[in-house]
């Protein structure tokens, strides 16, 4: 309650004024074009899921010491090694080793090195050599998953609101996804299946924030039919500003805790969520809302829906009376 007391109430900030929009357009252009350029020039640091490698599932006699196993395997000079605990008892470990240069012979040699380092006490439940073909199929599946998610979200917005809102939401979501992938390319963070899951989570968070703003815009369009659209959009953002700050702030605190205390395995996932919360909150206002101005949104678009609802309610009154 103390936090709610200090959240801004009745604010009147200018979010979509001409000067603010120009700055936002410049920032968004830098983010999107810079991300595309970085991806094309530097590429992505694909993890084992996409680049291929060695996959082992082992079982230890007692609870596995993941940290000690990670130090042991990282010292073998075979490149990136990722470990993940499986099961409730903690004695099953999934080990992934990056693909070795030199073909199948190098892969087999690296597998033998890992087996020697683990010793004879562990039981091997699964051993696989993941080739680049499987990695390519996973990349294609990841692209399809993200693309279909964005498209279906836009279709949902279209049916719930109008096509103006759907276009704005789709552009904002694409802006967020490209920006997030660009950061991973720029910093050369590992890009794997967990990152794809983070992208979908970022898109879901962003569309939730956008829907809240769009819902308030629709209400205000019905309430203030003669208000200029820039003023109406500013009013709508200010109406839900406290809710946006509270939601984004508390979510960010949880993800920051995950980033700092969640371990190495969750670093990439939590980093993507941190960036996604920031860019998603930004794009909901400065991309999704600002685009409504250029798409010539008019009060009549939703006023017609309101009139239809009122007429339907009026038609039902005689029936109820009878």
PDB file of N, CA and C in Angstrom, residues 192-256:
ATOM      1  N   UNK A 192      19.698 -20.080 -28.122  1.00  0.00           N
ATOM      2  CA  UNK A 192      19.278 -21.476 -28.148  1.00  0.00           C
ATOM      3  C   UNK A 192      17.761 -21.569 -28.026  1.00  0.00           C
ATOM      4  N   UNK A 193      17.259 -22.768 -27.789  1.00  0.00           N
ATOM      5  CA  UNK A 193      15.813 -22.961 -27.677  1.00  0.00           C
ATOM      6  C   UNK A 193      15.226 -22.202 -26.494  1.00  0.00           C
ATOM      7  N   UNK A 194      16.009 -22.051 -25.426  1.00  0.00           N
ATOM      8  CA  UNK A 194      15.541 -21.269 -24.279  1.00  0.00           C
ATOM      9  C   UNK A 194      15.330 -19.813 -24.673  1.00  0.00           C
ATOM     10  N   UNK A 195      16.193 -19.309 -25.543  1.00  0.00           N
ATOM     11  CA  UNK A 195      16.051 -17.934 -26.017  1.00  0.00           C
ATOM     12  C   UNK A 195      14.780 -17.770 -26.840  1.00  0.00           C
ATOM     13  N   UNK A 196      14.446 -18.778 -27.646  1.00  0.00           N
ATOM     14  CA  UNK A 196      13.198 -18.732 -28.419  1.00  0.00           C
ATOM     15  C   UNK A 196      12.001 -18.668 -27.472  1.00  0.00           C
ATOM     16  N   UNK A 197      12.050 -19.459 -26.396  1.00  0.00           N
ATOM     17  CA  UNK A 197      10.982 -19.396 -25.392  1.00  0.00           C
ATOM     18  C   UNK A 197      10.906 -18.009 -24.763  1.00  0.00           C
ATOM     19  N   UNK A 198      12.075 -17.388 -24.539  1.00  0.00           N
ATOM     20  CA  UNK A 198      12.096 -16.031 -23.980  1.00  0.00           C
ATOM     21  C   UNK A 198      11.489 -15.034 -24.959  1.00  0.00           C
ATOM     22  N   UNK A 199      11.753 -15.200 -26.262  1.00  0.00           N
ATOM     23  CA  UNK A 199      11.174 -14.310 -27.271  1.00  0.00           C
ATOM     24  C   UNK A 199       9.649 -14.383 -27.248  1.00  0.00           C
ATOM     25  N   UNK A 200       9.119 -15.584 -27.147  1.00  0.00           N
ATOM     26  CA  UNK A 200       7.664 -15.742 -27.092  1.00  0.00           C
ATOM     27  C   UNK A 200       7.097 -15.131 -25.808  1.00  0.00           C
ATOM     28  N   UNK A 201       7.839 -15.254 -24.714  1.00  0.00           N
ATOM     29  CA  UNK A 201       7.408 -14.643 -23.455  1.00  0.00           C
ATOM     30  C   UNK A 201       7.411 -13.126 -23.559  1.00  0.00           C
ATOM     31  N   UNK A 202       8.458 -12.577 -24.201  1.00  0.00           N
ATOM     32  CA  UNK A 202       8.549 -11.128 -24.406  1.00  0.00           C
ATOM     33  C   UNK A 202       7.375 -10.638 -25.246  1.00  0.00           C
ATOM     34  N   UNK A 203       7.053 -11.381 -26.313  1.00  0.00           N
ATOM     35  CA  UNK A 203       5.930 -10.995 -27.170  1.00  0.00           C
ATOM     36  C   UNK A 203       4.621 -11.023 -26.379  1.00  0.00           C
ATOM     37  N   UNK A 204       4.431 -12.040 -25.553  1.00  0.00           N
ATOM     38  CA  UNK A 204       3.225 -12.116 -24.737  1.00  0.00           C
ATOM     39  C   UNK A 204       3.119 -10.984 -23.739  1.00  0.00           C
ATOM     40  N   UNK A 205       4.233 -10.635 -23.115  1.00  0.00           N
ATOM     41  CA  UNK A 205       4.228  -9.526 -22.154  1.00  0.00           C
ATOM     42  C   UNK A 205       3.919  -8.212 -22.862  1.00  0.00           C
ATOM     43  N   UNK A 206       4.552  -8.007 -24.021  1.00  0.00           N
ATOM     44  CA  UNK A 206       4.364  -6.763 -24.757  1.00  0.00           C
ATOM     45  C   UNK A 206       2.922  -6.599 -25.217  1.00  0.00           C
ATOM     46  N   UNK A 207       2.325  -7.684 -25.730  1.00  0.00           N
ATOM     47  CA  UNK A 207       0.956  -7.572 -26.230  1.00  0.00           C
ATOM     48  C   UNK A 207      -0.015  -7.350 -25.082  1.00  0.00           C
ATOM     49  N   UNK A 208       0.278  -7.873 -23.911  1.00  0.00           N
ATOM     50  CA  UNK A 208      -0.581  -7.633 -22.749  1.00  0.00           C
ATOM     51  C   UNK A 208      -0.597  -6.151 -22.395  1.00  0.00           C
ATOM     52  N   UNK A 209       0.575  -5.531 -22.388  1.00  0.00           N
ATOM     53  CA  UNK A 209       0.655  -4.103 -22.089  1.00  0.00           C
ATOM     54  C   UNK A 209      -0.047  -3.280 -23.165  1.00  0.00           C
ATOM     55  N   UNK A 210       0.120  -3.698 -24.423  1.00  0.00           N
ATOM     56  CA  UNK A 210      -0.514  -2.984 -25.530  1.00  0.00           C
ATOM     57  C   UNK A 210      -2.034  -3.087 -25.468  1.00  0.00           C
ATOM     58  N   UNK A 211      -2.556  -4.262 -25.123  1.00  0.00           N
ATOM     59  CA  UNK A 211      -4.009  -4.457 -25.038  1.00  0.00           C
ATOM     60  C   UNK A 211      -4.606  -3.555 -23.963  1.00  0.00           C
ATOM     61  N   UNK A 212      -3.915  -3.426 -22.828  1.00  0.00           N
ATOM     62  CA  UNK A 212      -4.413  -2.553 -21.758  1.00  0.00           C
ATOM     63  C   UNK A 212      -4.513  -1.116 -22.256  1.00  0.00           C
ATOM     64  N   UNK A 213      -3.493  -0.643 -22.970  1.00  0.00           N
ATOM     65  CA  UNK A 213      -3.509   0.717 -23.507  1.00  0.00           C
ATOM     66  C   UNK A 213      -4.600   0.876 -24.561  1.00  0.00           C
ATOM     67  N   UNK A 214      -4.708  -0.095 -25.459  1.00  0.00           N
ATOM     68  CA  UNK A 214      -5.708  -0.018 -26.523  1.00  0.00           C
ATOM     69  C   UNK A 214      -7.130  -0.039 -25.949  1.00  0.00           C
ATOM     70  N   UNK A 215      -7.327  -0.802 -24.897  1.00  0.00           N
ATOM     71  CA  UNK A 215      -8.647  -0.858 -24.280  1.00  0.00           C
ATOM     72  C   UNK A 215      -9.044   0.504 -23.711  1.00  0.00           C
ATOM     73  N   UNK A 216      -8.075   1.196 -23.112  1.00  0.00           N
ATOM     74  CA  UNK A 216      -8.363   2.529 -22.589  1.00  0.00           C
ATOM     75  C   UNK A 216      -8.579   3.528 -23.727  1.00  0.00           C
ATOM     76  N   UNK A 217      -7.855   3.372 -24.826  1.00  0.00           N
ATOM     77  CA  UNK A 217      -8.070   4.238 -25.993  1.00  0.00           C
ATOM     78  C   UNK A 217      -9.493   4.072 -26.517  1.00  0.00           C
ATOM     79  N   UNK A 218      -9.940   2.830 -26.612  1.00  0.00           N
ATOM     80  CA  UNK A 218     -11.299   2.581 -27.112  1.00  0.00           C
ATOM     81  C   UNK A 218     -12.344   3.205 -26.193  1.00  0.00           C
ATOM     82  N   UNK A 219     -12.158   3.074 -24.889  1.00  0.00           N
ATOM     83  CA  UNK A 219     -13.098   3.687 -23.948  1.00  0.00           C
ATOM     84  C   UNK A 219     -13.125   5.202 -24.108  1.00  0.00           C
ATOM     85  N   UNK A 220     -11.946   5.802 -24.229  1.00  0.00           N
ATOM     86  CA  UNK A 220     -11.879   7.261 -24.335  1.00  0.00           C
ATOM     87  C   UNK A 220     -12.406   7.769 -25.677  1.00  0.00           C
ATOM     88  N   UNK A 221     -12.269   6.958 -26.726  1.00  0.00           N
ATOM     89  CA  UNK A 221     -12.830   7.356 -28.019  1.00  0.00           C
ATOM     90  C   UNK A 221     -14.354   7.450 -27.944  1.00  0.00           C
ATOM     91  N   UNK A 222     -14.958   6.588 -27.169  1.00  0.00           N
ATOM     92  CA  UNK A 222     -16.408   6.628 -27.007  1.00  0.00           C
ATOM     93  C   UNK A 222     -16.833   7.754 -26.083  1.00  0.00           C
ATOM     94  N   UNK A 223     -15.959   8.112 -25.160  1.00  0.00           N
ATOM     95  CA  UNK A 223     -16.307   9.110 -24.150  1.00  0.00           C
ATOM     96  C   UNK A 223     -16.022  10.527 -24.628  1.00  0.00           C
ATOM     97  N   UNK A 224     -14.909  10.719 -25.340  1.00  0.00           N
ATOM     98  CA  UNK A 224     -14.493  12.058 -25.771  1.00  0.00           C
ATOM     99  C   UNK A 224     -14.433  12.082 -27.301  1.00  0.00           C
ATOM    100  N   UNK A 225     -15.601  12.166 -27.923  1.00  0.00           N
ATOM    101  CA  UNK A 225     -15.671  12.043 -29.375  1.00  0.00           C
ATOM    102  C   UNK A 225     -15.074  13.235 -30.110  1.00  0.00           C
ATOM    103  N   UNK A 226     -14.996  14.381 -29.475  1.00  0.00           N
ATOM    104  CA  UNK A 226     -14.475  15.578 -30.158  1.00  0.00           C
ATOM    105  C   UNK A 226     -13.034  15.906 -29.746  1.00  0.00           C
ATOM    106  N   UNK A 227     -12.454  15.147 -28.865  1.00  0.00           N
ATOM    107  CA  UNK A 227     -11.084  15.419 -28.411  1.00  0.00           C
ATOM    108  C   UNK A 227     -10.099  15.067 -29.521  1.00  0.00           C
ATOM    109  N   UNK A 228      -9.113  15.940 -29.797  1.00  0.00           N
ATOM    110  CA  UNK A 228      -8.084  15.613 -30.801  1.00  0.00           C
ATOM    111  C   UNK A 228      -7.386  14.304 -30.430  1.00  0.00           C
ATOM    112  N   UNK A 229      -7.052  13.515 -31.453  1.00  0.00           N
ATOM    113  CA  UNK A 229      -6.507  12.191 -31.213  1.00  0.00           C
ATOM    114  C   UNK A 229      -5.196  12.208 -30.416  1.00  0.00           C
ATOM    115  N   UNK A 230      -4.244  13.113 -30.691  1.00  0.00           N
ATOM    116  CA  UNK A 230      -3.026  13.125 -29.860  1.00  0.00           C
ATOM    117  C   UNK A 230      -3.316  13.344 -28.373  1.00  0.00           C
ATOM    118  N   UNK A 231      -4.250  14.247 -28.077  1.00  0.00           N
ATOM    119  CA  UNK A 231      -4.611  14.490 -26.683  1.00  0.00           C
ATOM    120  C   UNK A 231      -5.284  13.265 -26.069  1.00  0.00           C
ATOM    121  N   UNK A 232      -6.116  12.604 -26.873  1.00  0.00           N
ATOM    122  CA  UNK A 232      -6.810  11.424 -26.368  1.00  0.00           C
ATOM    123  C   UNK A 232      -5.826  10.284 -26.078  1.00  0.00           C
ATOM    124  N   UNK A 233      -4.841  10.107 -26.958  1.00  0.00           N
ATOM    125  CA  UNK A 233      -3.842   9.059 -26.730  1.00  0.00           C
ATOM    126  C   UNK A 233      -3.000   9.366 -25.496  1.00  0.00           C
ATOM    127  N   UNK A 234      -2.623  10.637 -25.338  1.00  0.00           N
ATOM    128  CA  UNK A 234      -1.875  11.024 -24.143  1.00  0.00           C
ATOM    129  C   UNK A 234      -2.689  10.768 -22.878  1.00  0.00           C
ATOM    130  N   UNK A 235      -3.965  11.104 -22.938  1.00  0.00           N
ATOM    131  CA  UNK A 235      -4.831  10.873 -21.778  1.00  0.00           C
ATOM    132  C   UNK A 235      -4.920   9.382 -21.459  1.00  0.00           C
ATOM    133  N   UNK A 236      -5.012   8.564 -22.494  1.00  0.00           N
ATOM    134  CA  UNK A 236      -5.136   7.115 -22.294  1.00  0.00           C
ATOM    135  C   UNK A 236      -3.886   6.543 -21.635  1.00  0.00           C
ATOM    136  N   UNK A 237      -2.710   6.988 -22.092  1.00  0.00           N
ATOM    137  CA  UNK A 237      -1.464   6.506 -21.490  1.00  0.00           C
ATOM    138  C   UNK A 237      -1.368   6.951 -20.038  1.00  0.00           C
ATOM    139  N   UNK A 238      -1.716   8.199 -19.772  1.00  0.00           N
ATOM    140  CA  UNK A 238      -1.664   8.704 -18.402  1.00  0.00           C
ATOM    141  C   UNK A 238      -2.656   7.991 -17.494  1.00  0.00           C
ATOM    142  N   UNK A 239      -3.797   7.571 -18.056  1.00  0.00           N
ATOM    143  CA  UNK A 239      -4.808   6.877 -17.248  1.00  0.00           C
ATOM    144  C   UNK A 239      -4.278   5.561 -16.676  1.00  0.00           C
ATOM    145  N   UNK A 240      -3.446   4.868 -17.466  1.00  0.00           N
ATOM    146  CA  UNK A 240      -2.963   3.545 -17.026  1.00  0.00           C
ATOM    147  C   UNK A 240      -1.482   3.585 -16.644  1.00  0.00           C
ATOM    148  N   UNK A 241      -0.930   4.780 -16.464  1.00  0.00           N
ATOM    149  CA  UNK A 241       0.502   4.902 -16.180  1.00  0.00           C
ATOM    150  C   UNK A 241       0.875   4.214 -14.869  1.00  0.00           C
ATOM    151  N   UNK A 242       0.086   4.425 -13.823  1.00  0.00           N
ATOM    152  CA  UNK A 242       0.396   3.804 -12.531  1.00  0.00           C
ATOM    153  C   UNK A 242       0.368   2.289 -12.644  1.00  0.00           C
ATOM    154  N   UNK A 243      -0.615   1.752 -13.371  1.00  0.00           N
ATOM    155  CA  UNK A 243      -0.713   0.301 -13.552  1.00  0.00           C
ATOM    156  C   UNK A 243       0.492  -0.209 -14.332  1.00  0.00           C
ATOM    157  N   UNK A 244       0.922   0.512 -15.375  1.00  0.00           N
ATOM    158  CA  UNK A 244       2.069   0.093 -16.178  1.00  0.00           C
ATOM    159  C   UNK A 244       3.351   0.069 -15.350  1.00  0.00           C
ATOM    160  N   UNK A 245       3.560   1.128 -14.561  1.00  0.00           N
ATOM    161  CA  UNK A 245       4.762   1.197 -13.726  1.00  0.00           C
ATOM    162  C   UNK A 245       4.780   0.080 -12.687  1.00  0.00           C
ATOM    163  N   UNK A 246       3.633  -0.189 -12.103  1.00  0.00           N
ATOM    164  CA  UNK A 246       3.560  -1.224 -11.071  1.00  0.00           C
ATOM    165  C   UNK A 246       3.797  -2.606 -11.664  1.00  0.00           C
ATOM    166  N   UNK A 247       3.148  -2.892 -12.785  1.00  0.00           N
ATOM    167  CA  UNK A 247       3.297  -4.205 -13.414  1.00  0.00           C
ATOM    168  C   UNK A 247       4.715  -4.419 -13.923  1.00  0.00           C
ATOM    169  N   UNK A 248       5.233  -3.447 -14.679  1.00  0.00           N
ATOM    170  CA  UNK A 248       6.587  -3.575 -15.231  1.00  0.00           C
ATOM    171  C   UNK A 248       7.628  -3.623 -14.126  1.00  0.00           C
ATOM    172  N   UNK A 249       7.445  -2.795 -13.102  1.00  0.00           N
ATOM    173  CA  UNK A 249       8.420  -2.734 -12.016  1.00  0.00           C
ATOM    174  C   UNK A 249       8.505  -4.027 -11.228  1.00  0.00           C
ATOM    175  N   UNK A 250       7.367  -4.572 -10.839  1.00  0.00           N
ATOM    176  CA  UNK A 250       7.380  -5.810 -10.057  1.00  0.00           C
ATOM    177  C   UNK A 250       7.876  -6.990 -10.888  1.00  0.00           C
ATOM    178  N   UNK A 251       7.487  -7.045 -12.164  1.00  0.00           N
ATOM    179  CA  UNK A 251       7.977  -8.113 -13.039  1.00  0.00           C
ATOM    180  C   UNK A 251       9.483  -8.011 -13.228  1.00  0.00           C
ATOM    181  N   UNK A 252       9.973  -6.788 -13.397  1.00  0.00           N
ATOM    182  CA  UNK A 252      11.407  -6.574 -13.575  1.00  0.00           C
ATOM    183  C   UNK A 252      12.186  -7.001 -12.339  1.00  0.00           C
ATOM    184  N   UNK A 253      11.657  -6.728 -11.165  1.00  0.00           N
ATOM    185  CA  UNK A 253      12.337  -7.145  -9.934  1.00  0.00           C
ATOM    186  C   UNK A 253      12.463  -8.666  -9.868  1.00  0.00           C
ATOM    187  N   UNK A 254      11.401  -9.371 -10.233  1.00  0.00           N
ATOM    188  CA  UNK A 254      11.433 -10.832 -10.216  1.00  0.00           C
ATOM    189  C   UNK A 254      12.450 -11.377 -11.210  1.00  0.00           C
ATOM    190  N   UNK A 255      12.493 -10.782 -12.409  1.00  0.00           N
ATOM    191  CA  UNK A 255      13.417 -11.266 -13.436  1.00  0.00           C
ATOM    192  C   UNK A 255      14.866 -10.919 -13.080  1.00  0.00           C
ATOM    193  N   UNK A 256      15.083  -9.763 -12.446  1.00  0.00           N
ATOM    194  CA  UNK A 256      16.432  -9.417 -11.995  1.00  0.00           C
ATOM    195  C   UNK A 256      16.932 -10.424 -10.964  1.00  0.00           C
TER     196      UNK A 256
END
